[in-house]
PDB file of C-alpha atoms in Angstrom:
ATOM      1  CA  MET S   6      22.493 119.588 140.362  1.00 59.00           C
ATOM      2  CA  LYS S   7      23.789 116.103 140.775  1.00 71.00           C
ATOM      3  CA  ALA S   8      26.593 116.844 142.977  1.00 72.00           C
ATOM      4  CA  ALA S   9      24.683 118.447 145.618  1.00 76.00           C
ATOM      5  CA  PRO S  10      24.222 115.344 147.640  1.00 76.00           C
ATOM      6  CA  TYR S  11      27.718 114.570 147.491  1.00 77.00           C
ATOM      7  CA  LEU S  12      28.738 117.989 148.517  1.00 79.00           C
ATOM      8  CA  LEU S  13      26.402 118.211 151.435  1.00 81.00           C
ATOM      9  CA  CYS S  14      27.843 114.977 152.629  1.00 83.00           C
ATOM     10  CA  LEU S  15      31.445 115.891 152.208  1.00 84.00           C
ATOM     11  CA  PRO S  16      31.770 117.904 155.743  1.00 84.00           C
ATOM     12  CA  ALA S  17      30.723 114.833 157.242  1.00 84.00           C
ATOM     13  CA  LEU S  18      32.963 112.615 155.411  1.00 86.00           C
ATOM     14  CA  VAL S  19      35.916 114.881 155.932  1.00 86.00           C
ATOM     15  CA  LEU S  20      34.977 114.921 159.865  1.00 87.00           C
ATOM     16  CA  PHE S  21      34.550 110.982 159.666  1.00 83.00           C
ATOM     17  CA  ALA S  22      38.056 110.575 157.825  1.00 85.00           C
ATOM     18  CA  GLY S  23      39.732 112.974 160.365  1.00 85.00           C
ATOM     19  CA  VAL S  24      38.552 111.305 163.631  1.00 84.00           C
ATOM     20  CA  VAL S  25      38.217 107.776 162.649  1.00 84.00           C
ATOM     21  CA  ILE S  26      40.166 106.719 159.409  1.00 87.00           C
ATOM     22  CA  VAL S  27      43.149 108.595 159.956  1.00 87.00           C
ATOM     23  CA  PRO S  28      43.875 107.631 163.393  1.00 86.00           C
ATOM     24  CA  LEU S  29      42.968 103.854 162.591  1.00 87.00           C
ATOM     25  CA  GLY S  30      45.436 104.059 159.834  1.00 88.00           C
ATOM     26  CA  MET S  31      48.195 105.553 161.861  1.00 88.00           C
ATOM     27  CA  THR S  32      47.633 102.779 164.531  1.00 87.00           C
ATOM     28  CA  VAL S  33      47.776  99.905 161.640  1.00 88.00           C
ATOM     29  CA  LEU S  34      51.124 101.437 160.555  1.00 89.00           C
ATOM     30  CA  LEU S  35      52.425 101.753 164.128  1.00 87.00           C
ATOM     31  CA  SER S  36      51.614  98.178 164.711  1.00 86.00           C
ATOM     32  CA  PHE S  37      54.524  97.428 162.055  1.00 89.00           C
ATOM     33  CA  HIS S  38      57.102  99.559 163.836  1.00 87.00           C
ATOM     34  CA  ASP S  39      59.871  98.548 165.953  1.00 83.00           C
ATOM     35  CA  TRP S  40      60.520  99.394 169.707  1.00 81.00           C
ATOM     36  CA  GLY S  41      62.981  99.174 172.269  1.00 75.00           C
ATOM     37  CA  GLN S  42      63.590 100.176 176.044  1.00 73.00           C
ATOM     38  CA  TYR S  43      66.575 102.701 175.214  1.00 72.00           C
ATOM     39  CA  LYS S  44      65.873 103.206 171.560  1.00 75.00           C
ATOM     40  CA  GLY S  45      62.031 103.914 171.879  1.00 74.00           C
ATOM     41  CA  ILE S  46      59.864 103.622 168.560  1.00 78.00           C
ATOM     42  CA  GLU S  47      61.668 103.096 165.373  1.00 78.00           C
ATOM     43  CA  PRO S  48      59.989 103.922 161.937  1.00 80.00           C
ATOM     44  CA  VAL S  49      60.638 100.544 160.398  1.00 81.00           C
ATOM     45  CA  PHE S  50      58.528  97.904 158.504  1.00 83.00           C
ATOM     46  CA  ILE S  51      58.598  94.734 160.687  1.00 84.00           C
ATOM     47  CA  LEU S  52      56.400  91.933 161.643  1.00 85.00           C
ATOM     48  CA  LYS S  53      57.676  91.205 165.001  1.00 86.00           C
ATOM     49  CA  ASN S  54      55.019  92.642 166.960  1.00 85.00           C
ATOM     50  CA  TRP S  55      52.223  90.692 165.136  1.00 89.00           C
ATOM     51  CA  GLN S  56      54.377  87.331 165.249  1.00 87.00           C
ATOM     52  CA  GLU S  57      54.574  87.982 169.093  1.00 86.00           C
ATOM     53  CA  VAL S  58      50.719  88.331 169.242  1.00 87.00           C
ATOM     54  CA  LEU S  59      49.852  85.468 167.151  1.00 88.00           C
ATOM     55  CA  GLY S  60      52.382  83.306 168.305  1.00 85.00           C
ATOM     56  CA  ASP S  61      52.455  83.822 171.907  1.00 84.00           C
ATOM     57  CA  SER S  62      50.284  81.700 174.295  1.00 87.00           C
ATOM     58  CA  TYR S  63      49.915  84.634 176.704  1.00 88.00           C
ATOM     59  CA  PHE S  64      48.168  86.631 174.160  1.00 88.00           C
ATOM     60  CA  HIS S  65      45.996  83.767 173.089  1.00 90.00           C
ATOM     61  CA  GLU S  66      44.905  83.588 176.474  1.00 90.00           C
ATOM     62  CA  MET S  67      44.265  87.269 176.720  1.00 90.00           C
ATOM     63  CA  PHE S  68      41.927  86.934 173.561  1.00 91.00           C
ATOM     64  CA  ALA S  69      40.152  83.951 174.762  1.00 91.00           C
ATOM     65  CA  ARG S  70      39.177  85.375 177.814  1.00 92.00           C
ATOM     66  CA  THR S  71      37.762  88.659 176.087  1.00 92.00           C
ATOM     67  CA  PHE S  72      35.564  86.566 173.550  1.00 92.00           C
ATOM     68  CA  ARG S  73      34.606  84.144 176.489  1.00 93.00           C
ATOM     69  CA  ILE S  74      33.532  86.951 178.653  1.00 93.00           C
ATOM     70  CA  ALA S  75      31.703  88.793 175.940  1.00 93.00           C
ATOM     71  CA  PHE S  76      29.977  85.546 174.901  1.00 93.00           C
ATOM     72  CA  PHE S  77      28.496  85.077 178.469  1.00 94.00           C
ATOM     73  CA  VAL S  78      27.544  88.754 178.834  1.00 94.00           C
ATOM     74  CA  THR S  79      25.641  88.346 175.525  1.00 93.00           C
ATOM     75  CA  LEU S  80      24.164  85.113 176.737  1.00 93.00           C
ATOM     76  CA  LEU S  81      23.155  86.723 180.105  1.00 93.00           C
ATOM     77  CA  ALA S  82      21.928  90.069 178.558  1.00 92.00           C
ATOM     78  CA  ALA S  83      19.709  87.855 175.823  1.00 90.00           C
ATOM     79  CA  VAL S  84      18.359  85.512 178.734  1.00 90.00           C
ATOM     80  CA  PHE S  85      17.131  88.468 180.825  1.00 91.00           C
ATOM     81  CA  GLY S  86      16.915  91.010 178.240  1.00 88.00           C
ATOM     82  CA  ALA S  87      14.404  89.603 175.839  1.00 85.00           C
ATOM     83  CA  PRO S  88      11.690  88.796 178.570  1.00 86.00           C
ATOM     84  CA  GLU S  89      12.216  92.150 180.073  1.00 86.00           C
ATOM     85  CA  ALA S  90      11.492  93.842 176.591  1.00 84.00           C
ATOM     86  CA  TYR S  91       8.459  91.464 176.298  1.00 81.00           C
ATOM     87  CA  ILE S  92       6.979  92.367 179.606  1.00 82.00           C
ATOM     88  CA  LEU S  93       7.627  96.170 178.725  1.00 81.00           C
ATOM     89  CA  ASN S  94       5.744  95.712 175.449  1.00 78.00           C
ATOM     90  CA  ARG S  95       2.584  94.173 176.831  1.00 77.00           C
ATOM     91  CA  MET S  96       2.526  96.944 179.629  1.00 76.00           C
ATOM     92  CA  ARG S  97       0.054 100.108 179.386  1.00 77.00           C
ATOM     93  CA  SER S  98       0.636 103.721 179.899  1.00 77.00           C
ATOM     94  CA  PRO S  99       1.672 104.988 182.413  1.00 79.00           C
ATOM     95  CA  TRP S 100       3.664 101.781 183.509  1.00 78.00           C
ATOM     96  CA  ARG S 101       5.325 101.479 180.284  1.00 77.00           C
ATOM     97  CA  GLY S 102       6.889 104.733 180.495  1.00 77.00           C
ATOM     98  CA  LEU S 103       8.015 104.510 183.972  1.00 82.00           C
ATOM     99  CA  PHE S 104       9.483 101.088 183.547  1.00 82.00           C
ATOM    100  CA  LEU S 105      11.167 102.247 180.123  1.00 81.00           C
ATOM    101  CA  LEU S 106      12.902 105.096 182.318  1.00 82.00           C
ATOM    102  CA  VAL S 107      13.879 102.559 184.868  1.00 82.00           C
ATOM    103  CA  ILE S 108      15.660 100.347 182.290  1.00 82.00           C
ATOM    104  CA  LEU S 109      17.226 103.207 180.405  1.00 81.00           C
ATOM    105  CA  GLY S 110      17.997 105.452 183.682  1.00 79.00           C
ATOM    106  CA  PRO S 111      21.237 103.480 184.024  1.00 79.00           C
ATOM    107  CA  LEU S 112      22.705 104.777 180.812  1.00 81.00           C
ATOM    108  CA  LEU S 113      22.371 108.277 182.167  1.00 82.00           C
ATOM    109  CA  ILE S 114      24.928 107.152 184.791  1.00 83.00           C
ATOM    110  CA  SER S 115      28.872 106.728 184.257  1.00 83.00           C
ATOM    111  CA  VAL S 116      29.908 103.255 183.396  1.00 85.00           C
ATOM    112  CA  VAL S 117      32.558 103.767 186.168  1.00 85.00           C
ATOM    113  CA  ALA S 118      30.113 104.541 188.768  1.00 85.00           C
ATOM    114  CA  ARG S 119      27.954 101.759 188.032  1.00 86.00           C
ATOM    115  CA  THR S 120      30.850  99.309 188.024  1.00 86.00           C
ATOM    116  CA  LEU S 121      32.055 100.916 191.392  1.00 85.00           C
ATOM    117  CA  GLY S 122      28.734 100.006 192.697  1.00 84.00           C
ATOM    118  CA  TRP S 123      29.184  96.589 192.047  1.00 84.00           C
ATOM    119  CA  ALA S 124      32.542  96.761 193.821  1.00 83.00           C
ATOM    120  CA  LEU S 125      30.957  98.283 196.809  1.00 84.00           C
ATOM    121  CA  LEU S 126      28.423  95.527 196.925  1.00 83.00           C
ATOM    122  CA  PHE S 127      30.869  92.486 196.752  1.00 79.00           C
ATOM    123  CA  GLY S 128      34.036  93.863 197.322  1.00 75.00           C
ATOM    124  CA  GLY S 129      35.711  91.253 199.757  1.00 68.00           C
ATOM    125  CA  ASN S 130      34.802  91.750 203.529  1.00 68.00           C
ATOM    126  CA  SER S 131      33.784  95.189 203.273  1.00 69.00           C
ATOM    127  CA  GLY S 132      31.460  94.772 200.620  1.00 73.00           C
ATOM    128  CA  LEU S 133      28.056  95.693 201.684  1.00 80.00           C
ATOM    129  CA  VAL S 134      26.288  92.360 200.570  1.00 79.00           C
ATOM    130  CA  ASN S 135      29.268  90.127 201.562  1.00 76.00           C
ATOM    131  CA  LYS S 136      28.984  91.624 205.216  1.00 78.00           C
ATOM    132  CA  ALA S 137      25.309  91.158 205.564  1.00 81.00           C
ATOM    133  CA  LEU S 138      25.430  87.780 204.475  1.00 78.00           C
ATOM    134  CA  MET S 139      28.367  86.942 206.751  1.00 78.00           C
ATOM    135  CA  GLY S 140      26.673  88.721 209.465  1.00 77.00           C
ATOM    136  CA  MET S 141      23.655  86.782 209.259  1.00 80.00           C
ATOM    137  CA  GLY S 142      25.514  83.596 209.175  1.00 73.00           C
ATOM    138  CA  LEU S 143      24.444  82.595 205.637  1.00 75.00           C
ATOM    139  CA  ILE S 144      28.122  82.490 204.450  1.00 75.00           C
ATOM    140  CA  SER S 145      31.423  81.778 206.189  1.00 74.00           C
ATOM    141  CA  ALA S 146      33.629  83.623 203.467  1.00 75.00           C
ATOM    142  CA  PRO S 147      33.131  86.742 201.316  1.00 74.00           C
ATOM    143  CA  LEU S 148      31.448  85.893 197.814  1.00 76.00           C
ATOM    144  CA  PRO S 149      34.107  85.702 195.005  1.00 79.00           C
ATOM    145  CA  PHE S 150      33.298  88.473 192.789  1.00 77.00           C
ATOM    146  CA  MET S 151      36.428  90.804 192.527  1.00 83.00           C
ATOM    147  CA  PHE S 152      39.086  89.787 190.211  1.00 83.00           C
ATOM    148  CA  THR S 153      37.167  87.001 188.710  1.00 85.00           C
ATOM    149  CA  GLU S 154      35.422  86.593 185.380  1.00 87.00           C
ATOM    150  CA  THR S 155      32.218  85.959 186.795  1.00 87.00           C
ATOM    151  CA  GLY S 156      32.375  89.483 188.516  1.00 88.00           C
ATOM    152  CA  ILE S 157      33.148  90.967 185.072  1.00 90.00           C
ATOM    153  CA  VAL S 158      30.447  88.957 183.354  1.00 92.00           C
ATOM    154  CA  VAL S 159      27.552  90.304 185.854  1.00 90.00           C
ATOM    155  CA  ALA S 160      28.909  93.924 185.940  1.00 90.00           C
ATOM    156  CA  LEU S 161      29.200  93.907 182.116  1.00 91.00           C
ATOM    157  CA  ALA S 162      25.753  92.310 181.732  1.00 91.00           C
ATOM    158  CA  HIS S 163      24.021  94.714 184.104  1.00 89.00           C
ATOM    159  CA  VAL S 164      26.011  97.789 182.205  1.00 89.00           C
ATOM    160  CA  LEU S 165      24.978  96.519 178.669  1.00 90.00           C
ATOM    161  CA  MET S 166      21.360  95.047 179.318  1.00 90.00           C
ATOM    162  CA  PRO S 167      19.566  98.307 178.210  1.00 90.00           C
ATOM    163  CA  TYR S 168      20.731  97.743 174.755  1.00 90.00           C
ATOM    164  CA  MET S 169      19.578  94.369 174.238  1.00 90.00           C
ATOM    165  CA  VAL S 170      16.239  95.387 175.700  1.00 89.00           C
ATOM    166  CA  LEU S 171      15.738  98.368 173.428  1.00 88.00           C
ATOM    167  CA  ALA S 172      16.946  96.062 170.270  1.00 87.00           C
ATOM    168  CA  VAL S 173      14.273  93.364 171.417  1.00 87.00           C
ATOM    169  CA  TRP S 174      11.703  96.015 172.120  1.00 85.00           C
ATOM    170  CA  ALA S 175      12.070  97.651 168.790  1.00 82.00           C
ATOM    171  CA  SER S 176      11.556  94.456 167.007  1.00 81.00           C
ATOM    172  CA  LEU S 177       8.458  93.634 169.026  1.00 80.00           C
ATOM    173  CA  GLN S 178       6.741  96.793 167.583  1.00 76.00           C
ATOM    174  CA  ARG S 179       6.252  94.962 164.327  1.00 74.00           C
ATOM    175  CA  LEU S 180       4.545  92.216 166.240  1.00 70.00           C
ATOM    176  CA  ASP S 181       0.658  92.486 165.743  1.00 65.00           C
ATOM    177  CA  PRO S 182      -1.011  91.589 169.229  1.00 66.00           C
ATOM    178  CA  GLN S 183      -4.023  90.206 167.220  1.00 66.00           C
ATOM    179  CA  VAL S 184      -2.008  87.482 165.916  1.00 67.00           C
ATOM    180  CA  GLU S 185      -1.317  86.166 169.284  1.00 65.00           C
ATOM    181  CA  ASN S 186      -4.976  86.514 170.207  1.00 62.00           C
ATOM    182  CA  ALA S 187      -5.803  84.507 167.018  1.00 70.00           C
ATOM    183  CA  ALA S 188      -3.461  82.029 168.023  1.00 68.00           C
ATOM    184  CA  VAL S 189      -5.112  81.622 171.673  1.00 64.00           C
ATOM    185  CA  ALA S 190      -8.561  81.641 170.060  1.00 65.00           C
ATOM    186  CA  LEU S 191      -7.440  78.730 167.946  1.00 64.00           C
ATOM    187  CA  GLY S 192      -6.496  76.680 171.137  1.00 67.00           C
ATOM    188  CA  ALA S 193      -2.814  77.263 171.328  1.00 67.00           C
ATOM    189  CA  GLY S 194      -1.176  77.458 174.726  1.00 65.00           C
ATOM    190  CA  PRO S 195       0.806  80.474 176.189  1.00 67.00           C
ATOM    191  CA  PHE S 196       4.315  78.682 175.581  1.00 70.00           C
ATOM    192  CA  THR S 197       3.011  77.579 171.942  1.00 72.00           C
ATOM    193  CA  VAL S 198       2.303  81.127 171.416  1.00 69.00           C
ATOM    194  CA  LEU S 199       5.729  82.348 172.659  1.00 70.00           C
ATOM    195  CA  ARG S 200       7.384  79.342 170.818  1.00 68.00           C
ATOM    196  CA  ARG S 201       5.675  79.418 167.551  1.00 72.00           C
ATOM    197  CA  ILE S 202       4.645  83.136 166.927  1.00 71.00           C
ATOM    198  CA  VAL S 203       6.684  85.564 169.327  1.00 72.00           C
ATOM    199  CA  LEU S 204      10.220  83.941 169.315  1.00 74.00           C
ATOM    200  CA  PRO S 205      10.438  83.580 165.634  1.00 75.00           C
ATOM    201  CA  GLN S 206       9.558  87.591 165.152  1.00 75.00           C
ATOM    202  CA  VAL S 207      11.650  88.765 167.831  1.00 80.00           C
ATOM    203  CA  MET S 208      14.765  86.466 167.076  1.00 82.00           C
ATOM    204  CA  PRO S 209      16.081  89.470 164.762  1.00 80.00           C
ATOM    205  CA  GLY S 210      15.717  91.737 167.559  1.00 83.00           C
ATOM    206  CA  ILE S 211      17.545  89.288 169.738  1.00 86.00           C
ATOM    207  CA  LEU S 212      20.493  88.727 167.166  1.00 85.00           C
ATOM    208  CA  SER S 213      20.700  92.594 166.609  1.00 84.00           C
ATOM    209  CA  GLY S 214      21.072  93.302 170.422  1.00 88.00           C
ATOM    210  CA  ALA S 215      23.399  90.459 170.702  1.00 89.00           C
ATOM    211  CA  VAL S 216      25.644  91.979 168.027  1.00 89.00           C
ATOM    212  CA  ILE S 217      25.541  95.452 169.929  1.00 90.00           C
ATOM    213  CA  VAL S 218      26.182  93.713 173.220  1.00 92.00           C
ATOM    214  CA  PHE S 219      29.269  91.441 172.109  1.00 92.00           C
ATOM    215  CA  ALA S 220      30.889  94.452 170.503  1.00 91.00           C
ATOM    216  CA  LEU S 221      30.708  96.491 173.499  1.00 92.00           C
ATOM    217  CA  ALA S 222      31.527  93.577 175.769  1.00 92.00           C
ATOM    218  CA  ALA S 223      34.801  92.508 174.007  1.00 91.00           C
ATOM    219  CA  SER S 224      35.871  96.108 173.570  1.00 89.00           C
ATOM    220  CA  ALA S 225      35.210  97.158 177.077  1.00 88.00           C
ATOM    221  CA  PHE S 226      37.698  98.596 179.394  1.00 88.00           C
ATOM    222  CA  ALA S 227      36.421 100.304 182.640  1.00 87.00           C
ATOM    223  CA  THR S 228      34.299  97.334 183.985  1.00 88.00           C
ATOM    224  CA  PRO S 229      37.133  94.868 183.324  1.00 89.00           C
ATOM    225  CA  ALA S 230      39.802  97.320 184.549  1.00 88.00           C
ATOM    226  CA  ILE S 231      37.803  97.926 187.805  1.00 88.00           C
ATOM    227  CA  ILE S 232      36.413  94.375 188.605  1.00 88.00           C
ATOM    228  CA  GLY S 233      39.218  92.429 187.100  1.00 84.00           C
ATOM    229  CA  GLY S 234      42.102  94.662 188.185  1.00 80.00           C
ATOM    230  CA  ARG S 235      45.675  93.880 187.079  1.00 76.00           C
ATOM    231  CA  ARG S 236      45.221  90.034 187.609  1.00 78.00           C
ATOM    232  CA  LEU S 237      42.515  89.404 185.196  1.00 84.00           C
ATOM    233  CA  LYS S 238      43.298  90.919 181.945  1.00 87.00           C
ATOM    234  CA  VAL S 239      41.312  91.401 178.701  1.00 89.00           C
ATOM    235  CA  ALA S 240      42.541  92.631 175.118  1.00 89.00           C
ATOM    236  CA  SER S 241      41.544  96.205 176.144  1.00 89.00           C
ATOM    237  CA  THR S 242      43.331  96.390 179.253  1.00 89.00           C
ATOM    238  CA  LEU S 243      46.324  94.625 177.840  1.00 88.00           C
ATOM    239  CA  ALA S 244      46.684  97.165 174.919  1.00 88.00           C
ATOM    240  CA  TYR S 245      46.218  99.973 177.591  1.00 87.00           C
ATOM    241  CA  ASP S 246      49.135  98.373 179.640  1.00 87.00           C
ATOM    242  CA  GLU S 247      51.501  98.194 176.487  1.00 85.00           C
ATOM    243  CA  PHE S 248      50.689 101.921 175.779  1.00 85.00           C
ATOM    244  CA  LEU S 249      50.978 103.402 179.016  1.00 83.00           C
ATOM    245  CA  ASN S 250      52.904 101.260 181.576  1.00 81.00           C
ATOM    246  CA  THR S 251      55.539  99.340 179.245  1.00 81.00           C
ATOM    247  CA  LEU S 252      55.381 102.096 176.527  1.00 83.00           C
ATOM    248  CA  ASN S 253      55.499  99.582 173.872  1.00 84.00           C
ATOM    249  CA  TRP S 254      53.288 101.385 171.540  1.00 86.00           C
ATOM    250  CA  PRO S 255      53.634  99.141 168.418  1.00 87.00           C
ATOM    251  CA  LEU S 256      52.665  96.058 170.473  1.00 88.00           C
ATOM    252  CA  GLY S 257      49.965  97.678 171.892  1.00 88.00           C
ATOM    253  CA  ALA S 258      48.673  98.836 168.503  1.00 89.00           C
ATOM    254  CA  ALA S 259      48.902  95.208 167.158  1.00 90.00           C
ATOM    255  CA  VAL S 260      46.883  94.180 169.781  1.00 91.00           C
ATOM    256  CA  ALA S 261      44.111  96.891 169.299  1.00 90.00           C
ATOM    257  CA  VAL S 262      44.249  96.338 165.628  1.00 91.00           C
ATOM    258  CA  LEU S 263      43.838  92.466 165.996  1.00 91.00           C
ATOM    259  CA  LEU S 264      40.944  93.088 168.363  1.00 91.00           C
ATOM    260  CA  LEU S 265      39.237  95.543 165.976  1.00 90.00           C
ATOM    261  CA  ALA S 266      39.488  92.978 163.016  1.00 90.00           C
ATOM    262  CA  ALA S 267      38.414  90.176 164.928  1.00 89.00           C
ATOM    263  CA  LEU S 268      35.054  92.174 166.148  1.00 89.00           C
ATOM    264  CA  ILE S 269      34.342  93.429 162.370  1.00 89.00           C
ATOM    265  CA  ALA S 270      34.722  89.939 161.366  1.00 89.00           C
ATOM    266  CA  ILE S 271      32.274  88.644 164.092  1.00 86.00           C
ATOM    267  CA  ILE S 272      29.750  91.593 163.586  1.00 85.00           C
ATOM    268  CA  TRP S 273      29.959  91.246 159.675  1.00 86.00           C
ATOM    269  CA  GLY S 274      29.129  87.488 159.971  1.00 83.00           C
ATOM    270  CA  THR S 275      26.419  88.171 162.540  1.00 79.00           C
ATOM    271  CA  ASN S 276      24.890  90.964 160.423  1.00 77.00           C
ATOM    272  CA  ARG S 277      24.734  88.633 157.540  1.00 79.00           C
ATOM    273  CA  LEU S 278      22.640  86.204 159.830  1.00 74.00           C
ATOM    274  CA  VAL S 279      20.366  88.888 161.081  1.00 69.00           C
ATOM    275  CA  GLU S 280      19.780  90.057 157.521  1.00 72.00           C
ATOM    276  CA  ARG S 281      18.656  86.649 156.446  1.00 73.00           C
ATOM    277  CA  ARG S 282      16.694  86.167 159.449  1.00 62.00           C
ATOM    278  CA  TYR S 283      14.674  89.557 158.562  1.00 61.00           C
ATOM    279  CA  ALA S 284      14.112  88.378 155.111  1.00 63.00           C
ATOM    280  CA  GLN S 285      12.648  85.159 156.112  1.00 62.00           C
ATOM    281  CA  VAL S 286      10.325  86.529 159.117  1.00 55.00           C
ATOM    282  CA  PHE S 287       9.255  89.678 157.306  1.00 54.00           C
ATOM    283  CA  ALA S 288       9.235  88.534 153.427  1.00 55.00           C
TER     284      ALA S 288
END
């Protein structure tokens, strides 16, 4: 029966449409509605919300900050995550399993709990690290961490690092250790082996991990809300404020849809780059 595969997929497609497609469509439609403080939401088709988001420098700053933070989080995750994955791949049992658990263990803990841990460590004069450093006379004032972009980047990089490690580690599984041994036997040094053999084959994994980390960092809410607070908003916290504080749902919907569209465009372009890289490396 040719229709059997489609019938088997139908329940999943209906569920996907009900919990993803329909809400997204409603959000897009909501972004074209009008809103007033006393009249509430009016179901009329207008472009005022989009004109405000695209034309106001305040929203430009929010989106620029969002993607700037996501870029540095991705860069930090790649710089530290790729070597971690390489070292993990070279380990032998039982150390590999133990350190894999150490890397993946934080995923079992709530993002809010992990972010609050950073706030407890560096939260002004009461933070444990700041208090210890000032007590030893190493610093005269608390390290600026809370309500800074640096704090958000560090906390998000810690939260999202396992995704980069997993992506690079999966790519390393394709790498034959005998190729490295052959290069060493032919006189190549360790740096040459990493640059000419390991890095080209690991690059697709780094790019794949970068896509995941960038998307999650740009759409993150809990960490920017806790570390950045109300002083340092990003697109996700801005949409939250428009929905629940000012109650301007159409404007919040426009912000959310624009963030989603930008992420889709970035991910689509990067995926094309990753696919091309895979084709070159594993052809």
